[in-house]
Amino acid sequence: MALAVIGLSHRTAPVEVRERFVFNDSEAAAGLLQLTGSGGIREAVLLSTCNRTELYLVGDRSGGENGGSGNGSAATNRAWAAVEDPMFQAAERMLAERAGMPVSEAASHMYRIRRLEAARHLFRVVTSLDSMVVGEAQIQGQVRRAYESAAALGGDRRVVGPVLSRLFESALRVGGRVRSETALGVGAASVPGAAIELAKKIFGTLRGRRALVLGAGEMSALAAECLAAEGVENIVVANRTEQRAHELAGRAGAAAAPYSALPELLAKTDIVATATSAPHAVITRDLVQRALPGGANRPLLIVDIALPRDVEPSVGELENVFLYDIDDLNQIVDANLEKRRAAIDPAERIITDEATAFWNWYTSREVVPVIRALRDRAESVRQMELEKTLKQFEGLTPEQREAIDVLTRQLLNKVLHPPTVRLREAVNNGRGVAIVDAARYLFDLDPPPDEGGK
Amino acid sequence: MVGLLHGGALVLYSIAGLALVGALASGRRRASWFPLATVSAATVLHGIGLVAFVLTFRELPLAWLAPSFSTLAFLIGGYLLAITAVHEGPPLGLVLVPIVVVLLVSALVLGISPAGDPLSFRGVWGSLHVLLSFTGCAGLAVAFASGLLYLLQFRELKEKRFGRVFRFFPSLQTLDRLGRHALGVGFAALTLGLLLGWAGTVQVQEPLEGMRSEVAWGVFTWAMFVVALTARARGGGARNRRGAIASVIGFVLVVLAYVVLRVFVAQGPSFL
């Protein structure tokens, strides 16, 4: 069995190329069924996100090489390549067809990763180490959906078998381990995200909170979008030009209000996000005090992401008012990114451990058939030679014949014991595939195709 | 056996506390099941220890110093378990676990067994009076923990310090809610407990002379609840923060009052 990944990501292709390779659910299903029905590819999972399109493939290795040609690691690599190359070619054709571009052009954006590195790659993807923003949380859900969608396909001809099933289950577990054991996903990595993080530290959940967005520019739109995504149901947009306030409110599913209603709006809101282009302070201490006579009965969070600032700094001194400007938010982002960077090495160590564990399991699937083939071959040689020998000594008593049979069997067992033990050990020390290939080559073993997968 | 079970519970509470301190210090996330599992195990073991006390001595662990400490620690542990199961709740263990540990260590040092005469009160109502009063005290301890963390988190947010405390402590809203609930439950329990105690003394026409210190402490604790609840209700814009301050000061004063009464006024092996 051969394990490989082929695909493209933000590292190898610009967005105008990546967007041509995006698959919806039905296209992904059709592509996977086509690939696994074409022979050579036993299992396949397609991961398609805005930043990557990747095919995880398992091919029938024992059917594609005889394990006995050439020598050493070069021979091993050639043997693997004999299975992997046709898989890659089939996958390239399928992906190029989806993108509507020549295979050679599509292939120029793609990477091909094999065996242990393929497993490690998936583990890096699922933990977001390969993401555009390291530590982002969405990728784990995307990998889970890709796996579950593929696993649900195929009816009696399934596209996910034991290898990819084990690989993806391991990957999702690795994702969970890295998130719980390291600080890789800690905090927000963007200014709007930091504002949300702050809001959650004050209000807990934002569901049901009321928010006021001042300004109708790009940052205001982003703020309204983030607040809505966090479940803030009552968002009001106020802008000096009412027309633009209405436009943004319409886009964000919010309400628009005139600028003159600012004091009343402040009195009713929990969160204020302000990003106007006003050259002076829009929210003054006096305005807040007038809006909240006797002080705020509940916390009021004001996030000022405008430059120059929209809010007088002294507003933050008022009881129950929490005021943050762009520098404060950047401080949070920087601290989070620093924490994430520090978490990369521990995350890589977890990935290496888990990838090795997966690979040991994977190679152990190859060792058992090889040991069986080795013993079968030796036994058939022994039987043949024993028969020839006994024919030459027809006068032997049954006891003497039995003694010779036992002798040869014991000799065989003693000779085969060390290689059997070494093969089993090789699985656990990471040299499984090389040793298995060496055994195949040295003893001229060629297990039947079906045995490789059992 | 009783001591052994209490010792086991003490170890588990300590492990939960150390894990929380470790998480705060390192800034590393821990699996959310770990504090819940250790606190659950500690509370269960502690509960078995109290049941073993009842079976061994044929007495409820509601009188005498050491058994009372253990029961009070168990009730705080129960609160802690309930809070740990709440999202964002585990950090309260940073305050509550040390309180439980101090109470348990004191109980173990004194020896968890009846010391001297049998209980001065008898019957279901008497036991309920003590249990409810202890539940009230445990509620005040939880309000203290919530209030303390609220004030620290409030300071971090106001002073724009986004370090470990900011990240590890729950949101102000969560801390305020936990503190409010603890005060409400504690006040109701203590009020009922005091009423039952008063009714009991009236019914049996028991003179209060021998119980002056515990009556004084009970009424003082109740007054602290009233102050904290009033601060919450009438604090204006700063009601949450004033409520937190009142909870913290109230608990500290209640503990100090207990120590003073225990050292200078109370005599004998009873709780007060």
mmCIF file of C-alpha atoms in Angstrom, chain A residues 122-382:
data_model
loop_
_atom_site.group_PDB
_atom_site.id
_atom_site.type_symbol
_atom_site.label_atom_id
_atom_site.label_comp_id
_atom_site.label_asym_id
_atom_site.label_seq_id
_atom_site.Cartn_x
_atom_site.Cartn_y
_atom_site.Cartn_z
ATOM 1 C CA LEU A 122 -1.783 16.106 7.162
ATOM 2 C CA PHE A 123 -0.913 16.473 10.842
ATOM 3 C CA ARG A 124 0.667 19.869 10.136
ATOM 4 C CA VAL A 125 -2.383 20.896 8.115
ATOM 5 C CA VAL A 126 -4.883 19.877 10.776
ATOM 6 C CA THR A 127 -2.940 21.664 13.512
ATOM 7 C CA SER A 128 -2.812 24.812 11.336
ATOM 8 C CA LEU A 129 0.996 24.834 11.205
ATOM 9 C CA ASP A 130 0.640 24.886 7.428
ATOM 10 C CA SER A 131 -2.081 27.561 7.477
ATOM 11 C CA MET A 132 -1.771 31.148 6.350
ATOM 12 C CA VAL A 133 -2.491 32.242 9.944
ATOM 13 C CA VAL A 134 -0.822 29.755 12.284
ATOM 14 C CA GLY A 135 -3.188 28.790 15.058
ATOM 15 C CA GLU A 136 -6.435 29.380 13.152
ATOM 16 C CA ALA A 137 -9.191 27.088 14.346
ATOM 17 C CA GLN A 138 -11.298 26.505 11.235
ATOM 18 C CA ILE A 139 -8.998 24.014 9.526
ATOM 19 C CA GLN A 140 -9.684 21.207 11.973
ATOM 20 C CA GLY A 141 -13.402 21.372 11.206
ATOM 21 C CA GLN A 142 -12.676 21.503 7.474
ATOM 22 C CA VAL A 143 -10.480 18.392 7.680
ATOM 23 C CA ARG A 144 -13.151 16.607 9.714
ATOM 24 C CA ARG A 145 -15.837 17.472 7.159
ATOM 25 C CA ALA A 146 -13.640 16.346 4.251
ATOM 26 C CA TYR A 147 -12.971 13.016 5.942
ATOM 27 C CA GLU A 148 -16.568 12.419 6.993
ATOM 28 C CA SER A 149 -17.902 13.331 3.544
ATOM 29 C CA ALA A 150 -15.497 10.902 1.870
ATOM 30 C CA ALA A 151 -16.187 8.184 4.444
ATOM 31 C CA ALA A 152 -19.912 8.435 3.722
ATOM 32 C CA LEU A 153 -19.374 7.808 0.000
ATOM 33 C CA GLY A 154 -19.285 4.722 -2.105
ATOM 34 C CA GLY A 155 -21.897 2.291 -0.777
ATOM 35 C CA ASP A 156 -20.372 -1.127 -1.362
ATOM 36 C CA ARG A 157 -17.313 0.436 -3.008
ATOM 37 C CA ARG A 158 -16.055 2.733 -0.281
ATOM 38 C CA VAL A 159 -13.470 5.434 -0.955
ATOM 39 C CA VAL A 160 -12.128 5.517 2.618
ATOM 40 C CA GLY A 161 -10.572 2.304 3.870
ATOM 41 C CA PRO A 162 -8.533 1.320 6.914
ATOM 42 C CA VAL A 163 -5.455 3.405 6.050
ATOM 43 C CA LEU A 164 -7.079 6.795 5.462
ATOM 44 C CA SER A 165 -9.551 6.118 8.225
ATOM 45 C CA ARG A 166 -6.690 5.579 10.671
ATOM 46 C CA LEU A 167 -4.740 8.517 9.226
ATOM 47 C CA PHE A 168 -7.586 11.024 9.549
ATOM 48 C CA GLU A 169 -8.698 9.799 12.965
ATOM 49 C CA SER A 170 -5.089 10.199 14.102
ATOM 50 C CA ALA A 171 -4.909 13.650 12.517
ATOM 51 C CA LEU A 172 -8.026 14.870 14.311
ATOM 52 C CA ARG A 173 -6.658 13.529 17.575
ATOM 53 C CA VAL A 174 -3.357 15.317 16.934
ATOM 54 C CA GLY A 175 -5.289 18.522 16.270
ATOM 55 C CA GLY A 176 -7.018 18.171 19.621
ATOM 56 C CA ARG A 177 -3.772 17.366 21.423
ATOM 57 C CA VAL A 178 -1.951 20.361 19.989
ATOM 58 C CA ARG A 179 -4.806 22.699 20.890
ATOM 59 C CA SER A 180 -5.058 21.403 24.441
ATOM 60 C CA GLU A 181 -1.360 20.874 25.164
ATOM 61 C CA THR A 182 0.167 23.928 23.504
ATOM 62 C CA ALA A 183 -0.693 27.601 23.135
ATOM 63 C CA LEU A 184 -0.855 27.325 19.348
ATOM 64 C CA GLY A 185 -4.486 28.404 19.090
ATOM 65 C CA VAL A 186 -4.410 30.859 21.931
ATOM 66 C CA GLY A 187 -6.054 34.266 21.558
ATOM 67 C CA ALA A 188 -6.842 36.327 18.516
ATOM 68 C CA ALA A 189 -4.420 37.022 15.688
ATOM 69 C CA SER A 190 -6.151 40.065 14.174
ATOM 70 C CA VAL A 191 -7.322 43.468 15.422
ATOM 71 C CA PRO A 192 -11.050 42.642 15.127
ATOM 72 C CA GLY A 193 -10.348 39.273 16.764
ATOM 73 C CA ALA A 194 -8.561 41.023 19.643
ATOM 74 C CA ALA A 195 -11.557 43.329 20.099
ATOM 75 C CA ILE A 196 -13.821 40.286 20.291
ATOM 76 C CA GLU A 197 -11.438 38.637 22.770
ATOM 77 C CA LEU A 198 -11.639 41.727 24.983
ATOM 78 C CA ALA A 199 -15.421 41.841 24.716
ATOM 79 C CA LYS A 200 -15.633 38.211 25.777
ATOM 80 C CA LYS A 201 -13.433 38.894 28.809
ATOM 81 C CA ILE A 202 -15.952 41.498 29.915
ATOM 82 C CA PHE A 203 -19.291 40.052 28.835
ATOM 83 C CA GLY A 204 -18.607 36.327 28.559
ATOM 84 C CA THR A 205 -20.774 35.449 25.604
ATOM 85 C CA LEU A 206 -21.705 38.238 23.190
ATOM 86 C CA ARG A 207 -24.993 36.615 22.240
ATOM 87 C CA GLY A 208 -27.834 39.024 22.862
ATOM 88 C CA ARG A 209 -25.576 42.051 23.470
ATOM 89 C CA ARG A 210 -26.235 45.419 21.854
ATOM 90 C CA ALA A 211 -23.558 47.089 19.771
ATOM 91 C CA LEU A 212 -23.084 50.467 18.199
ATOM 92 C CA VAL A 213 -20.784 50.874 15.198
ATOM 93 C CA LEU A 214 -19.652 54.425 14.456
ATOM 94 C CA GLY A 215 -18.448 55.154 10.929
ATOM 95 C CA ALA A 216 -19.225 53.413 7.658
ATOM 96 C CA GLY A 217 -15.770 52.679 6.273
ATOM 97 C CA GLU A 218 -13.942 49.389 5.771
ATOM 98 C CA MET A 219 -12.971 48.961 9.430
ATOM 99 C CA SER A 220 -16.508 49.704 10.591
ATOM 100 C CA ALA A 221 -17.844 47.116 8.149
ATOM 101 C CA LEU A 222 -15.328 44.571 9.441
ATOM 102 C CA ALA A 223 -16.289 45.357 13.033
ATOM 103 C CA ALA A 224 -20.008 44.959 12.272
ATOM 104 C CA GLU A 225 -19.291 41.665 10.518
ATOM 105 C CA CYS A 226 -17.257 40.311 13.460
ATOM 106 C CA LEU A 227 -19.883 41.366 16.001
ATOM 107 C CA ALA A 228 -22.665 39.739 13.990
ATOM 108 C CA ALA A 229 -20.590 36.555 13.650
ATOM 109 C CA GLU A 230 -20.284 36.409 17.453
ATOM 110 C CA GLY A 231 -24.033 36.520 17.912
ATOM 111 C CA VAL A 232 -24.524 40.216 18.675
ATOM 112 C CA GLU A 233 -28.117 40.538 17.536
ATOM 113 C CA ASN A 234 -28.797 44.225 17.951
ATOM 114 C CA ILE A 235 -26.258 46.228 15.935
ATOM 115 C CA VAL A 236 -26.803 49.884 15.109
ATOM 116 C CA VAL A 237 -24.668 51.764 12.594
ATOM 117 C CA ALA A 238 -24.336 55.530 12.923
ATOM 118 C CA ASN A 239 -22.446 57.740 10.514
ATOM 119 C CA ARG A 240 -22.290 61.433 9.751
ATOM 120 C CA THR A 241 -23.508 60.668 6.216
ATOM 121 C CA GLU A 242 -26.724 58.795 6.877
ATOM 122 C CA GLN A 243 -26.841 57.286 3.399
ATOM 123 C CA ARG A 244 -23.594 55.391 4.020
ATOM 124 C CA ALA A 245 -24.830 54.259 7.432
ATOM 125 C CA HIS A 246 -27.879 52.766 5.744
ATOM 126 C CA GLU A 247 -25.722 51.033 3.133
ATOM 127 C CA LEU A 248 -23.471 49.395 5.738
ATOM 128 C CA ALA A 249 -26.416 48.519 7.967
ATOM 129 C CA GLY A 250 -28.077 46.809 5.020
ATOM 130 C CA ARG A 251 -24.955 44.765 4.277
ATOM 131 C CA ALA A 252 -24.379 43.756 7.902
ATOM 132 C CA GLY A 253 -27.981 43.036 8.821
ATOM 133 C CA ALA A 254 -27.914 45.970 11.248
ATOM 134 C CA ALA A 255 -30.051 49.046 11.834
ATOM 135 C CA ALA A 256 -29.003 52.601 10.903
ATOM 136 C CA ALA A 257 -29.376 55.598 13.179
ATOM 137 C CA PRO A 258 -28.642 59.317 12.858
ATOM 138 C CA TYR A 259 -25.509 60.726 14.423
ATOM 139 C CA SER A 260 -27.589 63.088 16.514
ATOM 140 C CA ALA A 261 -28.993 60.120 18.457
ATOM 141 C CA LEU A 262 -25.544 59.271 19.833
ATOM 142 C CA PRO A 263 -26.308 60.014 23.525
ATOM 143 C CA GLU A 264 -29.440 57.837 23.492
ATOM 144 C CA LEU A 265 -27.614 55.090 21.603
ATOM 145 C CA LEU A 266 -24.732 55.118 24.087
ATOM 146 C CA ALA A 267 -27.133 54.720 26.988
ATOM 147 C CA LYS A 268 -28.583 51.552 25.494
ATOM 148 C CA THR A 269 -25.475 49.834 24.159
ATOM 149 C CA ASP A 270 -22.944 47.352 25.591
ATOM 150 C CA ILE A 271 -20.240 47.576 22.933
ATOM 151 C CA VAL A 272 -19.157 50.561 20.856
ATOM 152 C CA ALA A 273 -16.833 50.060 17.881
ATOM 153 C CA THR A 274 -15.764 53.349 16.405
ATOM 154 C CA ALA A 275 -13.761 53.908 13.231
ATOM 155 C CA THR A 276 -14.764 57.258 11.787
ATOM 156 C CA SER A 277 -12.458 59.530 9.837
ATOM 157 C CA ALA A 278 -13.317 62.520 12.049
ATOM 158 C CA PRO A 279 -10.283 64.721 12.810
ATOM 159 C CA HIS A 280 -11.381 65.212 16.444
ATOM 160 C CA ALA A 281 -12.865 63.156 19.248
ATOM 161 C CA VAL A 282 -16.414 62.021 18.517
ATOM 162 C CA ILE A 283 -17.050 60.500 21.928
ATOM 163 C CA THR A 284 -16.071 62.882 24.711
ATOM 164 C CA ARG A 285 -16.112 62.391 28.462
ATOM 165 C CA ASP A 286 -18.864 64.951 28.679
ATOM 166 C CA LEU A 287 -20.998 63.121 26.110
ATOM 167 C CA VAL A 288 -20.652 59.792 27.955
ATOM 168 C CA GLN A 289 -21.438 61.393 31.299
ATOM 169 C CA ARG A 290 -24.527 63.006 29.823
ATOM 170 C CA ALA A 291 -25.554 59.735 28.192
ATOM 171 C CA LEU A 292 -25.002 57.746 31.391
ATOM 172 C CA PRO A 293 -25.893 59.988 34.313
ATOM 173 C CA GLY A 294 -24.776 58.317 37.533
ATOM 174 C CA GLY A 295 -22.426 56.048 35.616
ATOM 175 C CA ALA A 296 -23.015 52.928 33.558
ATOM 176 C CA ASN A 297 -25.134 50.354 35.364
ATOM 177 C CA ARG A 298 -23.434 47.666 33.351
ATOM 178 C CA PRO A 299 -20.036 47.504 31.650
ATOM 179 C CA LEU A 300 -19.606 49.589 28.519
ATOM 180 C CA LEU A 301 -16.836 48.490 26.151
ATOM 181 C CA ILE A 302 -15.563 51.085 23.689
ATOM 182 C CA VAL A 303 -13.168 49.920 20.991
ATOM 183 C CA ASP A 304 -11.602 52.852 19.173
ATOM 184 C CA ILE A 305 -9.918 51.657 15.977
ATOM 185 C CA ALA A 306 -9.799 55.077 14.332
ATOM 186 C CA LEU A 307 -6.733 57.182 13.635
ATOM 187 C CA PRO A 308 -6.831 59.905 14.850
ATOM 188 C CA ARG A 309 -8.703 58.476 17.800
ATOM 189 C CA ASP A 310 -12.458 59.011 18.067
ATOM 190 C CA VAL A 311 -12.673 58.791 21.844
ATOM 191 C CA GLU A 312 -11.198 61.051 24.483
ATOM 192 C CA PRO A 313 -8.776 58.958 26.565
ATOM 193 C CA SER A 314 -10.328 60.229 29.817
ATOM 194 C CA VAL A 315 -13.529 58.356 28.931
ATOM 195 C CA GLY A 316 -11.684 55.204 30.016
ATOM 196 C CA GLU A 317 -11.420 56.596 33.554
ATOM 197 C CA LEU A 318 -15.195 56.475 34.029
ATOM 198 C CA GLU A 319 -16.552 53.711 36.231
ATOM 199 C CA ASN A 320 -17.577 50.594 34.301
ATOM 200 C CA VAL A 321 -16.301 52.010 31.005
ATOM 201 C CA PHE A 322 -13.552 49.987 29.307
ATOM 202 C CA LEU A 323 -11.818 51.919 26.544
ATOM 203 C CA TYR A 324 -9.241 50.423 24.159
ATOM 204 C CA ASP A 325 -7.537 51.929 21.143
ATOM 205 C CA ILE A 326 -5.691 50.378 18.218
ATOM 206 C CA ASP A 327 -2.408 50.153 20.162
ATOM 207 C CA ASP A 328 -4.079 48.187 22.936
ATOM 208 C CA LEU A 329 -5.545 45.765 20.429
ATOM 209 C CA ASN A 330 -2.207 45.385 18.665
ATOM 210 C CA GLN A 331 -0.658 44.647 22.030
ATOM 211 C CA ILE A 332 -3.038 41.701 22.413
ATOM 212 C CA VAL A 333 -2.415 40.505 18.867
ATOM 213 C CA ASP A 334 1.379 40.694 19.312
ATOM 214 C CA ALA A 335 1.240 38.798 22.586
ATOM 215 C CA ASN A 336 -0.937 36.107 21.024
ATOM 216 C CA LEU A 337 1.300 35.739 17.995
ATOM 217 C CA GLU A 338 4.323 35.501 20.252
ATOM 218 C CA LYS A 339 2.644 32.743 22.222
ATOM 219 C CA ARG A 340 1.746 30.952 19.022
ATOM 220 C CA ARG A 341 5.298 31.180 17.723
ATOM 221 C CA ALA A 342 6.578 29.740 20.982
ATOM 222 C CA ALA A 343 4.111 26.880 20.638
ATOM 223 C CA ILE A 344 5.314 25.795 17.199
ATOM 224 C CA ASP A 345 8.207 23.632 18.452
ATOM 225 C CA PRO A 346 6.130 21.727 21.018
ATOM 226 C CA ALA A 347 3.457 21.250 18.353
ATOM 227 C CA GLU A 348 6.035 19.907 15.892
ATOM 228 C CA ARG A 349 7.237 17.434 18.528
ATOM 229 C CA ILE A 350 3.700 16.140 19.038
ATOM 230 C CA ILE A 351 3.309 15.837 15.275
ATOM 231 C CA THR A 352 6.566 13.914 14.913
ATOM 232 C CA ASP A 353 5.590 11.492 17.694
ATOM 233 C CA GLU A 354 2.141 10.914 16.257
ATOM 234 C CA ALA A 355 3.362 10.623 12.661
ATOM 235 C CA THR A 356 5.915 8.023 13.764
ATOM 236 C CA ALA A 357 3.244 6.110 15.665
ATOM 237 C CA PHE A 358 1.003 6.159 12.612
ATOM 238 C CA TRP A 359 3.838 5.072 10.350
ATOM 239 C CA ASN A 360 4.724 2.188 12.662
ATOM 240 C CA TRP A 361 1.148 0.986 12.483
ATOM 241 C CA TYR A 362 1.164 1.469 8.730
ATOM 242 C CA THR A 363 4.367 -0.491 8.171
ATOM 243 C CA SER A 364 3.271 -3.234 10.558
ATOM 244 C CA ARG A 365 0.554 -3.968 8.013
ATOM 245 C CA GLU A 366 3.299 -4.814 5.535
ATOM 246 C CA VAL A 367 5.450 -6.873 7.889
ATOM 247 C CA VAL A 368 2.972 -9.645 8.651
ATOM 248 C CA PRO A 369 2.445 -10.697 5.009
ATOM 249 C CA VAL A 370 6.221 -10.596 4.406
ATOM 250 C CA ILE A 371 6.937 -12.810 7.417
ATOM 251 C CA ARG A 372 4.240 -15.193 6.268
ATOM 252 C CA ALA A 373 5.628 -15.233 2.720
ATOM 253 C CA LEU A 374 9.156 -15.811 4.019
ATOM 254 C CA ARG A 375 8.070 -18.747 6.138
ATOM 255 C CA ASP A 376 5.893 -20.207 3.354
ATOM 256 C CA ARG A 377 8.770 -20.005 0.912
ATOM 257 C CA ALA A 378 11.218 -21.606 3.328
ATOM 258 C CA GLU A 379 8.739 -24.320 4.182
ATOM 259 C CA SER A 380 8.084 -25.153 0.547
ATOM 260 C CA VAL A 381 11.850 -25.381 -0.102
ATOM 261 C CA ARG A 382 12.255 -27.614 2.950
#
